[in-house]
C-alpha positions as MATLAB code, in Angstrom:
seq = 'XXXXXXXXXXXXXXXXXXXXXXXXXXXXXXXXXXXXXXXXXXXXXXXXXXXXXXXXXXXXXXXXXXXXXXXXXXXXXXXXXXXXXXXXXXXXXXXXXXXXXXXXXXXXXXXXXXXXXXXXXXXXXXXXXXXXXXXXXXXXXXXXXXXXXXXXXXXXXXXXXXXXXXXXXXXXXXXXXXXXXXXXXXXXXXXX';
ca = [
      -8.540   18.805   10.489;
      -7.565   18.279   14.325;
      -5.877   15.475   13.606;
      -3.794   16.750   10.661;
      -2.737   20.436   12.504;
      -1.818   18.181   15.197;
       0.520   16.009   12.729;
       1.782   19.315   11.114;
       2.591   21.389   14.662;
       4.694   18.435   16.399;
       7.533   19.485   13.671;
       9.657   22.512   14.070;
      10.676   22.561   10.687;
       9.385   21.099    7.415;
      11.051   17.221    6.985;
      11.683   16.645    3.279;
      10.203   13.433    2.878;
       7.155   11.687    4.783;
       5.488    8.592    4.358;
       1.534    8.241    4.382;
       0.472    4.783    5.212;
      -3.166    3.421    4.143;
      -5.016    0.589    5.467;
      -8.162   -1.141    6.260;
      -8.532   -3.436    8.923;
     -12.143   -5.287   10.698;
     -13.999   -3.258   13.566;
     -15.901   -5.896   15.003;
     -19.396   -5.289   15.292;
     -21.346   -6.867   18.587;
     -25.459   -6.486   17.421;
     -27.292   -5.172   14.283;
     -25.333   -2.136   14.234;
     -26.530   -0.360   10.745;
     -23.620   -1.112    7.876;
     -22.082   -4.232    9.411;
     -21.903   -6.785    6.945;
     -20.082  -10.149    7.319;
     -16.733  -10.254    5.773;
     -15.315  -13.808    4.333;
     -11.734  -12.652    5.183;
     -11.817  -11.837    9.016;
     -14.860  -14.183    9.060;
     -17.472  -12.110   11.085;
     -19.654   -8.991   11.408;
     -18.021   -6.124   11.056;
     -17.067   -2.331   10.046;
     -13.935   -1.929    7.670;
     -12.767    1.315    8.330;
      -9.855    3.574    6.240;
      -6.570    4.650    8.865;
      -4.392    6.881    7.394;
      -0.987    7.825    9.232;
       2.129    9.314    9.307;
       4.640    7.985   11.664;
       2.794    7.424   15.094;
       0.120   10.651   13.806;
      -3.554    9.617   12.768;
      -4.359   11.180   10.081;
      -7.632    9.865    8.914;
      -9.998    7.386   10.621;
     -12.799    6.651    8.080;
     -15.893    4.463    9.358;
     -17.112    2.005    6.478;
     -19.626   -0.130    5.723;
     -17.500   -3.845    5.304;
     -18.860   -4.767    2.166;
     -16.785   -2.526    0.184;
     -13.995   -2.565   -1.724;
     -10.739   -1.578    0.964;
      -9.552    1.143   -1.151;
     -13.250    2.648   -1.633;
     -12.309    6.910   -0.431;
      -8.642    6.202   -0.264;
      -8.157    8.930   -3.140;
     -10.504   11.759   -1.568;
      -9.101   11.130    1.592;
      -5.342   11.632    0.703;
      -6.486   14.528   -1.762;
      -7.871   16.403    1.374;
      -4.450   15.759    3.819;
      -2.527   16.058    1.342;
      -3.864   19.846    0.515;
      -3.545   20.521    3.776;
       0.348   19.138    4.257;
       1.022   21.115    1.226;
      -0.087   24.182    2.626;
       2.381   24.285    5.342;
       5.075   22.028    3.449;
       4.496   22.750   -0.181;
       8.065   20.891   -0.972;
       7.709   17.679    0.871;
       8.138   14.503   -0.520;
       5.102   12.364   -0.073;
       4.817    8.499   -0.455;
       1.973    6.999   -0.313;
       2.414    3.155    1.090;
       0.201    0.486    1.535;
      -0.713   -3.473    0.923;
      -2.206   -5.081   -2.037;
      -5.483   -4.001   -1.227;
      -4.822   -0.352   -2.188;
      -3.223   -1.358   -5.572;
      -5.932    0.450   -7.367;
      -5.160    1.873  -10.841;
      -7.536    5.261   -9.236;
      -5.085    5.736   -6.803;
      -1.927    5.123   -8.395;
      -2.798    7.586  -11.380;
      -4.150   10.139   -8.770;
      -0.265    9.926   -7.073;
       1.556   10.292  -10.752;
      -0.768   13.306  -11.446;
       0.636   14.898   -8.183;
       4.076   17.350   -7.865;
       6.116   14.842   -5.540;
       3.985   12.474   -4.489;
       4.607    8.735   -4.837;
       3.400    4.863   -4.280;
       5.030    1.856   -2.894;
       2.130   -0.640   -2.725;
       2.110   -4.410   -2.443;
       1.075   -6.381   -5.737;
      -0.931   -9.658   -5.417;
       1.031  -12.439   -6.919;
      -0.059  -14.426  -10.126;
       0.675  -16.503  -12.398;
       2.187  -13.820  -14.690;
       4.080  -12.566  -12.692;
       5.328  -15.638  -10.831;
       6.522  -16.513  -14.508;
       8.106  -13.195  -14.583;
       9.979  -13.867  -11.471;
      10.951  -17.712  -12.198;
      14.577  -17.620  -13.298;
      15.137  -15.614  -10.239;
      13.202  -17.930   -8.057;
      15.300  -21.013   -9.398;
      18.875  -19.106   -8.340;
      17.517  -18.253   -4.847;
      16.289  -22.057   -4.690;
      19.676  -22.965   -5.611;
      21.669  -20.926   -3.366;
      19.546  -22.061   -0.459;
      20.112  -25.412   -0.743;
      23.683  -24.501   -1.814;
      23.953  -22.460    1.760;
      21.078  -23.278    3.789;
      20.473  -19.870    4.317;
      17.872  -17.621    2.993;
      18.160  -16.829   -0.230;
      16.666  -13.202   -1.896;
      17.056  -11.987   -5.803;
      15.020   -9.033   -7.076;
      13.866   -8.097  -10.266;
      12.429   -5.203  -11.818;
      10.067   -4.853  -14.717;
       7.544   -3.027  -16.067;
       3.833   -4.598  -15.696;
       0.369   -3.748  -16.987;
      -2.669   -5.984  -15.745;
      -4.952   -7.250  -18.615;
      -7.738   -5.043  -17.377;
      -7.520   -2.971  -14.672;
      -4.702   -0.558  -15.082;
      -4.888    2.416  -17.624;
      -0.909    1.619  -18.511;
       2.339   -0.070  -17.661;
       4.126    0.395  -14.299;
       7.726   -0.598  -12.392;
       7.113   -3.391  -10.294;
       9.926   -5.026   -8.154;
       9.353   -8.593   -7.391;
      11.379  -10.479   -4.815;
      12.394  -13.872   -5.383;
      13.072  -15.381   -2.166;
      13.692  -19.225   -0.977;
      13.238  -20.035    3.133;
      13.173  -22.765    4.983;
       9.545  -23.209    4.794;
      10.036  -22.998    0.615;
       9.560  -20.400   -1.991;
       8.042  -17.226   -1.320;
       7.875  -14.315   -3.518;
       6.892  -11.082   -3.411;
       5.847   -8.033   -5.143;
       5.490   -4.206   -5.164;
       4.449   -1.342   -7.816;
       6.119    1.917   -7.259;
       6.257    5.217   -9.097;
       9.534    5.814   -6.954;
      12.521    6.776   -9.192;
];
């Protein structure tokens, strides 16, 4: 709650559009600290905790165990600021942003069952949608090696994993060509 009346008194007037950002990162743990568990992607002993902000405001720092899922909370957690936000700015537009990690079909159908609040998350790439992407991919090849500069198209299309999403959704995939090859990228939004 201090956190969040701090966030809400720094404005003088309600903005009309914020942006919540979500992520999990390692908290290095240093002993048998109960909860630490070893985690194969920062490769050591550690916490992963939930950070919510807004701008340069914390709005949520959420102490976890590290052998959990990164999104494990993110809904009650947004649910509770969110309330609270609305109850000073009952108009604002929220988005809700964060990496593939937090592309959870709980979260994303929590967001579309909200008045005005939306998701921009990162997608994981695979082979579907690499497929999806691949005409795209072969013009920004071609117009690198055409200019030698970086080459970006994007596409958008709708998108339903095989199992874990309850229904389609508008993904925008990025078909970009560097230097250093082909890299493309991904996002599911409920943005109109």
């Amino acid at each position: 709650k201090f956190f969040l009346n701090m966030f809400l008194n720094s404005y003088k007037t309600a903005p009309e559009c914020i942006v919540l950002d979500v992520d999990a990162t390692d908290d290095p743990t240093h002993g048998n600290q109960e909860g630490r568990f070893f985690h194969g992607y920062y490769g050591h002993y550690c916490f992963l905790p939930l950070y919510i902000f807004c701008d340069d405001h914390l709005l949520c720092a959420r102490l976890r165990p590290s052998n959990i899922d990164p999104a494990a909370g993110v809904v009650e957690e947004l649910s509770r600021i969110i309330s609270g936000i609305r109850g000073r700015w009952p108009s604002v537009k929220i988005i809700v942003r964060g990496d593939s990690g937090f592309c959870r079909d709980n979260l994303m159908s929590w967001c579309e069952s909200q008045d005005r609040v939306y998701y921009l998350l990162g997608l994981a790439k695979n082979s579907r949608l690499t497929g999806l992407l691949s005409g795209a991919m072969r013009k920004a090849k071609k117009r690198f090696f055409q200019t030698g500069e970086p080459a970006r198209f994007f596409r958008v299309f709708t998108y339903r994993t095989r199992k874990s999403w309850s229904r389609r959704r508008r993904v925008i995939g990025k078909a970009e060509h560097l230097s250093k090859g082909a890299n493309p990228r991904f996002i599911v939004t409920n943005l109109p």
